[in-house]
C-alpha cells in the first residue's frame, strides 16, 4: 500500500494486442456478411461475437487476472441465461 | 443513566472499535454482481429477440438488409472498441501513478462515447424520416408484422443500450473530475476500475447488438 | 438504559440508544446500521401487511353474498390488484430477507455490518419509494390498475387505469431487492468471522445466500419486462401487442421467468428461519445439515426453471408443457428433503415447546398442504381443471401466507428478545397463533373445496351459482377469525416493546452467534469479533455427530 505506483495486472501492450484482435474480428464479421451463406450467416456472426466478447471479458474486464470466484459467478450467470433461452425455445420450436 | 451514555457516545463515536476496512476484492465482487443484473436485463431482451426472430425469420433478414447501414454500424463498433482500449489503458496509467496520461486517455474514451451518440442520432433520425416509428402512415399501412417487430426490438435494444451509454458517460466524466482532484489514486482506484467494468459491459452488449441487427441480411 | 441483566463488560451502547451523527428520527432514517435498517423494514412491512390483510378482508366481505355486496366489479378488480401488489412486492418478497436477513445475517456470521451499508439504506428508500409511487397510482388518474398483480398483456396496454405508475412502483421496488441480494452475497463472501467456514454457517445464512442469487438473476428480467410494458404504453412500440406483430405469450414467459423464482425468494428464507428454530428448541444439532444447505441451492436452481407451469392453459407447445411439468415435479424433492430433516431433528430431541417452535410446527403443517396441492397442479390434466380457480388461490396462500408469513411470525417471536431486549407475553402469543391457525384453515381450506367445485378466482359475484354461498360464508367468517389472530399477535408484540419483561442475552439457549452478544445487540454487534470453532448448531454437553 505504501508504494506510489502499482504494477498493472496486464501490461499496456497486451491491451493493444487484444484491441488489434478485436478489430480483425470486426473486419471478419463484416466481411462474412457479404458472402452468400444463407441461414449460416447469423450463426457465423454469433460465433464471431462470442469470440469478441470473450476477449473483452477475459482481458479488458480482467477476468483473466481476477480470483476464480469471478469466473464462477460469470459462468453461472451465463449458464443460467442459456438454460432460460433453451427452455423458452422448447416452446417456440415445438409449437 | 441514559443521558450520561448519550454524551459519552457523542464524544466517543470515533473511538468505536470498527476501523474502516478497505477491501478492493469485495468492492469488485459487488460491482460484478451488479453487472450480472445488467447482463440479465439485456438477457431478457435477447430472449425476446431470439423468439421473435424465430417467428419472423424472413422479415428480420429483409429489414436488416434494407434499412440499416452496415458502414455506420461497423464504424460505431470500432469507436466503442477504441473507447474500451483507452478505458483499460487509463486504469493502467492511474495504477502507475501517471495522472495526466490517465486523464487524457479517459478524455479519449469520453470523446468516443460522444461520437457514438452522434452516429446513433443520425441513424435514428433517418429511421424517423423514413416513417419508421409507431403510428406513422408508413408504419401502419406498409410495414408487415415482422418488420414492425424488428424495428420495435431495434429501438428498444439500442435505446436501452444508449441509456446505459449515457449513464456510463456521466460516470466517466465524474471519474475525470475526481482524478483531477486527486481523489482517485493508485491505492484507491476502485471507482475508476468499476466504471471501467461498466464501460466494457456496454461494449460487450454492442458486440452482440451489431451483428444481430446489422449483419444478418 | 438500565441494562442490568446483560450489560457487556465494555458497555458499548446498544443500537437502539446509540447516537451517531443524527439524533431522533433522522438517526433512524439516515442510519446505515444494518440493525436499524432492519427495524425500519420491519415497521414498514408490518404496516403494509396489515393494509393488505384489511384489503383481503374487504374482498372476502364482497363474496359474502352472491350479488354485489359492498363494491362494484371495477372496485373489486382494483382491490385484488392492490392486494396482490402490496402482499407480493411490498410484504412477502422483502419480508424475511429485508427484516431478519438485514438484522441477523451480519450477526450470524460474526460481521459488524453488511458489506455496503449505504447501499443497504438506499435499498430501503427504493422500497419505500416504490410503495409511495404505488399509493400515488391509487389516488390519481383513473385509479389503481385493474389488471391483477400479473399485469398480463395485452389488457395491461389497453386498460385506462394507472398501469404506468403501478409498474413504475414495482420497477423501483425491484432495485431494492437487487441491492439487498447484492449486499448479502458480498457480505457472505467477504465478511465471515475467523473460523466461520461455509459449512459452519447457520442454515438461515445459507438460505439467504441462495435467495440472493435468485434475486440477482431473476429480478432484472422482471425489471426489463415491466419497463417494456411501460414503453409500449408510452410510445406505442408493439412489443407484446399481437395485432402489430408483438407476442403476448412472450410477456408471460418473461414475467414468470422472474415471478416463479420469486416464489422461492419468498419461501427459501422462511425455510432458513425454520432450520434455525428447530434445532434450538430440540436442543440438538440439525439433522442433515449438508442436505438442507444443498437443497436450498437446488431449490434456487430448479425453481428458476419451472415458470411455464403458470402457462399450462395458454398456447405454449406440448413439449414445453411436459418439460415444465417434469421440472415442477422435480423441484418438490428438495423441498421435501427439508421437511423430512426438520421432522428428523425433532425426533428424539429434547423438545422445549416455546412460542417460536409452536409457530414453526404450524408452518410445517401448512407448508405440507400447500406443497402437496402444488404437486397436484404440476400434472397437466389436473391443472387444466383447477386453473384460475379458488383452488390455485388457496394453494398459493397456503404457501405464501401459511408458510412464509407463518415463518415470518415465528421469526418475529424467535428474535424479538434479541432485537428489542424484551419478552412478549407467552400466553397471548400462543392464543394468537391458535386463533390465526383456525381462521386460516377456515378461510383457505374452504377455498380449496370451492375451487375444486368450480368457483373461478377474480369474480366479484356468483349469481349463477348461489349454492356456493354456504362455503363462501364459511371462508368469510374464517377471514374474520384470521384477522383477529393477526391483530392480537401484533398487539402483543408491539405492546411488549414497552411493557415486556426484560430479556437476557440468550433466553432460548440458542447456539448461533447472534445470541452470544448482548440483547439488544451493541452498536457494531460485537465488542471483539468472535472466532468460530464449532458448527452452527453446537450444543455443549450434547454428544454431537
Coordinates of N, CA and C in Angstrom, one line a residue, chain C residues 241-324:
Chain C
X241 N -47.9 -6.5 -28.4 CA -49.3 -6.4 -29.0 C -49.4 -7.3 -30.2
X242 N -50.2 -8.3 -30.1 CA -50.3 -9.3 -31.2 C -50.8 -8.7 -32.5
X243 N -51.6 -7.7 -32.4 CA -52.2 -7.1 -33.6 C -51.1 -6.5 -34.5
X244 N -50.0 -6.1 -33.9 CA -49.0 -5.5 -34.7 C -47.7 -6.3 -34.8
X245 N -47.8 -7.6 -34.4 CA -46.6 -8.4 -34.5 C -46.0 -8.8 -33.2
X246 N -46.4 -8.1 -32.1 CA -45.8 -8.5 -30.8 C -46.3 -9.8 -30.4
X247 N -45.8 -10.3 -29.2 CA -46.2 -11.6 -28.8 C -46.5 -11.6 -27.3
X248 N -47.8 -11.6 -27.0 CA -48.2 -11.5 -25.6 C -47.8 -12.7 -24.7
X249 N -47.6 -13.9 -25.4 CA -47.1 -15.0 -24.7 C -45.7 -14.8 -24.2
X250 N -44.9 -14.0 -25.0 CA -43.6 -13.7 -24.5 C -43.6 -12.9 -23.3
X251 N -44.6 -12.1 -23.1 CA -44.7 -11.3 -21.9 C -44.9 -12.3 -20.7
X252 N -45.8 -13.3 -20.9 CA -46.0 -14.3 -19.8 C -44.7 -15.0 -19.5
X253 N -44.0 -15.4 -20.6 CA -42.7 -16.1 -20.4 C -41.8 -15.3 -19.5
X254 N -41.5 -14.0 -20.0 CA -40.6 -13.2 -19.3 C -41.1 -12.9 -17.9
X255 N -42.4 -12.6 -17.7 CA -42.9 -12.3 -16.4 C -42.7 -13.4 -15.5
X256 N -43.0 -14.7 -15.9 CA -42.8 -15.8 -15.0 C -41.4 -16.3 -14.8
X257 N -40.5 -15.9 -15.7 CA -39.1 -16.2 -15.5 C -38.6 -15.6 -14.2
X258 N -39.2 -14.4 -14.0 CA -39.0 -13.8 -12.6 C -39.9 -14.3 -11.6
X259 N -41.2 -14.3 -11.9 CA -42.2 -14.4 -10.9 C -42.3 -15.8 -10.3
X260 N -41.9 -16.8 -11.1 CA -41.9 -18.1 -10.4 C -40.7 -18.2 -9.4
X261 N -39.5 -17.9 -9.9 CA -38.4 -17.9 -8.9 C -38.7 -17.0 -7.7
X262 N -39.5 -15.9 -7.9 CA -39.9 -15.1 -6.8 C -40.6 -15.8 -5.7
X263 N -41.4 -16.9 -6.1 CA -42.0 -17.7 -5.1 C -40.9 -18.3 -4.2
X264 N -39.8 -18.7 -4.8 CA -38.7 -19.3 -4.0 C -37.9 -18.2 -3.2
X265 N -37.9 -17.0 -3.8 CA -37.4 -15.9 -3.0 C -38.2 -15.7 -1.7
X266 N -39.5 -16.0 -1.8 CA -40.4 -15.9 -0.6 C -40.2 -17.1 0.3
X267 N -40.1 -18.3 -0.2 CA -40.2 -19.4 0.7 C -38.8 -19.8 1.3
X268 N -37.7 -19.6 0.5 CA -36.4 -20.1 1.0 C -36.0 -19.5 2.3
X269 N -36.1 -18.1 2.5 CA -35.7 -17.6 3.8 C -36.6 -18.1 4.9
X270 N -37.8 -18.4 4.6 CA -38.7 -19.0 5.6 C -38.2 -20.3 6.0
X271 N -37.8 -21.1 5.0 CA -37.2 -22.4 5.4 C -35.9 -22.2 6.2
X272 N -35.2 -21.2 5.9 CA -34.0 -20.9 6.7 C -34.3 -20.6 8.1
X273 N -35.4 -19.8 8.3 CA -35.8 -19.5 9.7 C -36.2 -20.8 10.4
X274 N -36.9 -21.6 9.8 CA -37.3 -22.9 10.4 C -36.1 -23.7 10.7
X275 N -35.2 -23.8 9.8 CA -34.0 -24.6 10.1 C -33.1 -24.1 11.3
X276 N -33.3 -22.8 11.6 CA -32.6 -22.2 12.8 C -33.4 -22.5 14.0
X277 N -34.7 -22.4 13.9 CA -35.5 -22.5 15.1 C -35.6 -24.0 15.6
X278 N -35.8 -24.9 14.7 CA -36.0 -26.3 15.1 C -34.8 -26.8 16.0
X279 N -33.6 -26.7 15.6 CA -32.5 -27.2 16.4 C -32.5 -26.6 17.8
X280 N -32.8 -25.2 17.8 CA -32.7 -24.5 19.1 C -33.7 -25.2 20.1
X281 N -34.9 -25.5 19.7 CA -35.9 -26.0 20.6 C -35.9 -27.5 20.7
X282 N -35.1 -28.2 19.9 CA -35.0 -29.6 20.1 C -33.7 -29.9 20.8
X283 N -32.9 -28.8 21.0 CA -31.6 -28.9 21.7 C -30.7 -30.0 21.1
X284 N -30.7 -30.0 19.8 CA -29.7 -30.9 19.2 C -29.4 -30.3 17.8
X285 N -28.2 -30.9 17.3 CA -27.8 -30.4 16.0 C -28.8 -30.7 15.0
X286 N -28.9 -29.9 13.9 CA -29.9 -30.1 12.9 C -29.5 -31.5 12.2
X287 N -30.6 -32.2 11.8 CA -30.3 -33.4 11.1 C -30.1 -33.1 9.6
X288 N -29.0 -33.6 9.1 CA -28.7 -33.4 7.6 C -28.4 -32.0 7.2
X289 N -27.5 -31.4 7.9 CA -27.1 -30.0 7.6 C -26.7 -29.9 6.1
X290 N -25.9 -30.8 5.6 CA -25.4 -30.6 4.3 C -26.6 -30.7 3.3
X291 N -27.5 -31.6 3.6 CA -28.6 -31.8 2.7 C -29.5 -30.5 2.7
X292 N -29.7 -29.9 3.9 CA -30.6 -28.8 3.9 C -29.9 -27.6 3.1
X293 N -28.6 -27.4 3.4 CA -27.9 -26.4 2.7 C -27.9 -26.6 1.2
X294 N -27.6 -27.8 0.8 CA -27.6 -28.1 -0.7 C -29.0 -28.0 -1.3
X295 N -30.0 -28.4 -0.5 CA -31.4 -28.3 -1.1 C -31.8 -26.8 -1.2
X296 N -31.3 -25.9 -0.4 CA -31.6 -24.5 -0.7 C -31.0 -24.1 -2.0
X297 N -29.8 -24.5 -2.3 CA -29.2 -24.2 -3.6 C -30.0 -24.9 -4.7
X298 N -30.4 -26.1 -4.5 CA -31.1 -26.9 -5.5 C -32.5 -26.2 -5.8
X299 N -33.1 -25.8 -4.7 CA -34.4 -25.1 -4.9 C -34.2 -23.9 -5.7
X300 N -33.2 -23.1 -5.4 CA -32.9 -21.9 -6.1 C -32.7 -22.2 -7.6
X301 N -31.9 -23.2 -7.9 CA -31.6 -23.5 -9.3 C -32.8 -24.1 -10.0
X302 N -33.4 -25.1 -9.5 CA -34.5 -25.8 -10.2 C -35.7 -24.8 -10.2
X303 N -35.9 -24.1 -9.1 CA -37.1 -23.2 -9.0 C -37.1 -22.2 -10.1
X304 N -35.9 -21.9 -10.7 CA -35.8 -20.9 -11.7 C -36.2 -21.5 -13.1
X305 N -36.4 -22.8 -13.2 CA -36.7 -23.4 -14.5 C -38.1 -23.9 -14.6
X306 N -39.0 -23.5 -13.8 CA -40.3 -24.1 -13.8 C -41.4 -23.1 -14.1
X307 N -41.0 -21.9 -14.6 CA -42.0 -20.9 -14.7 C -43.2 -21.2 -15.6
X308 N -43.0 -22.2 -16.6 CA -44.0 -22.4 -17.5 C -45.3 -23.1 -17.0
X309 N -45.2 -23.6 -15.7 CA -46.4 -24.2 -15.2 C -47.5 -23.2 -14.8
X310 N -47.1 -21.9 -15.0 CA -48.2 -20.9 -14.9 C -48.9 -20.7 -16.2
X311 N -48.4 -21.4 -17.2 CA -48.9 -21.2 -18.6 C -49.4 -22.4 -19.2
X312 N -49.8 -23.4 -18.4 CA -50.3 -24.7 -18.9 C -51.5 -24.5 -19.8
X313 N -52.3 -23.6 -19.5 CA -53.6 -23.4 -20.2 C -53.5 -22.4 -21.4
X314 N -52.3 -21.9 -21.6 CA -52.1 -21.0 -22.7 C -51.6 -21.8 -23.9
X315 N -51.3 -21.1 -25.0 CA -50.9 -21.9 -26.2 C -49.5 -22.3 -26.3
X316 N -48.8 -22.6 -25.2 CA -47.4 -23.0 -25.4 C -47.4 -24.4 -25.8
X317 N -46.3 -24.9 -26.4 CA -46.2 -26.2 -27.0 C -46.3 -27.3 -26.0
X318 N -46.8 -28.5 -26.5 CA -47.0 -29.6 -25.6 C -45.6 -30.1 -25.1
X319 N -44.6 -30.0 -25.9 CA -43.2 -30.4 -25.4 C -42.8 -29.6 -24.2
X320 N -43.0 -28.3 -24.4 CA -42.7 -27.3 -23.4 C -43.5 -27.6 -22.1
X321 N -44.8 -27.9 -22.3 CA -45.6 -28.2 -21.1 C -45.0 -29.5 -20.4
X322 N -44.6 -30.5 -21.1 CA -44.1 -31.7 -20.5 C -42.8 -31.4 -19.7
X323 N -42.0 -30.6 -20.4 CA -40.7 -30.2 -19.7 C -41.0 -29.5 -18.4
X324 N -41.9 -28.5 -18.5 CA -42.2 -27.7 -17.3 C -42.8 -28.6 -16.2

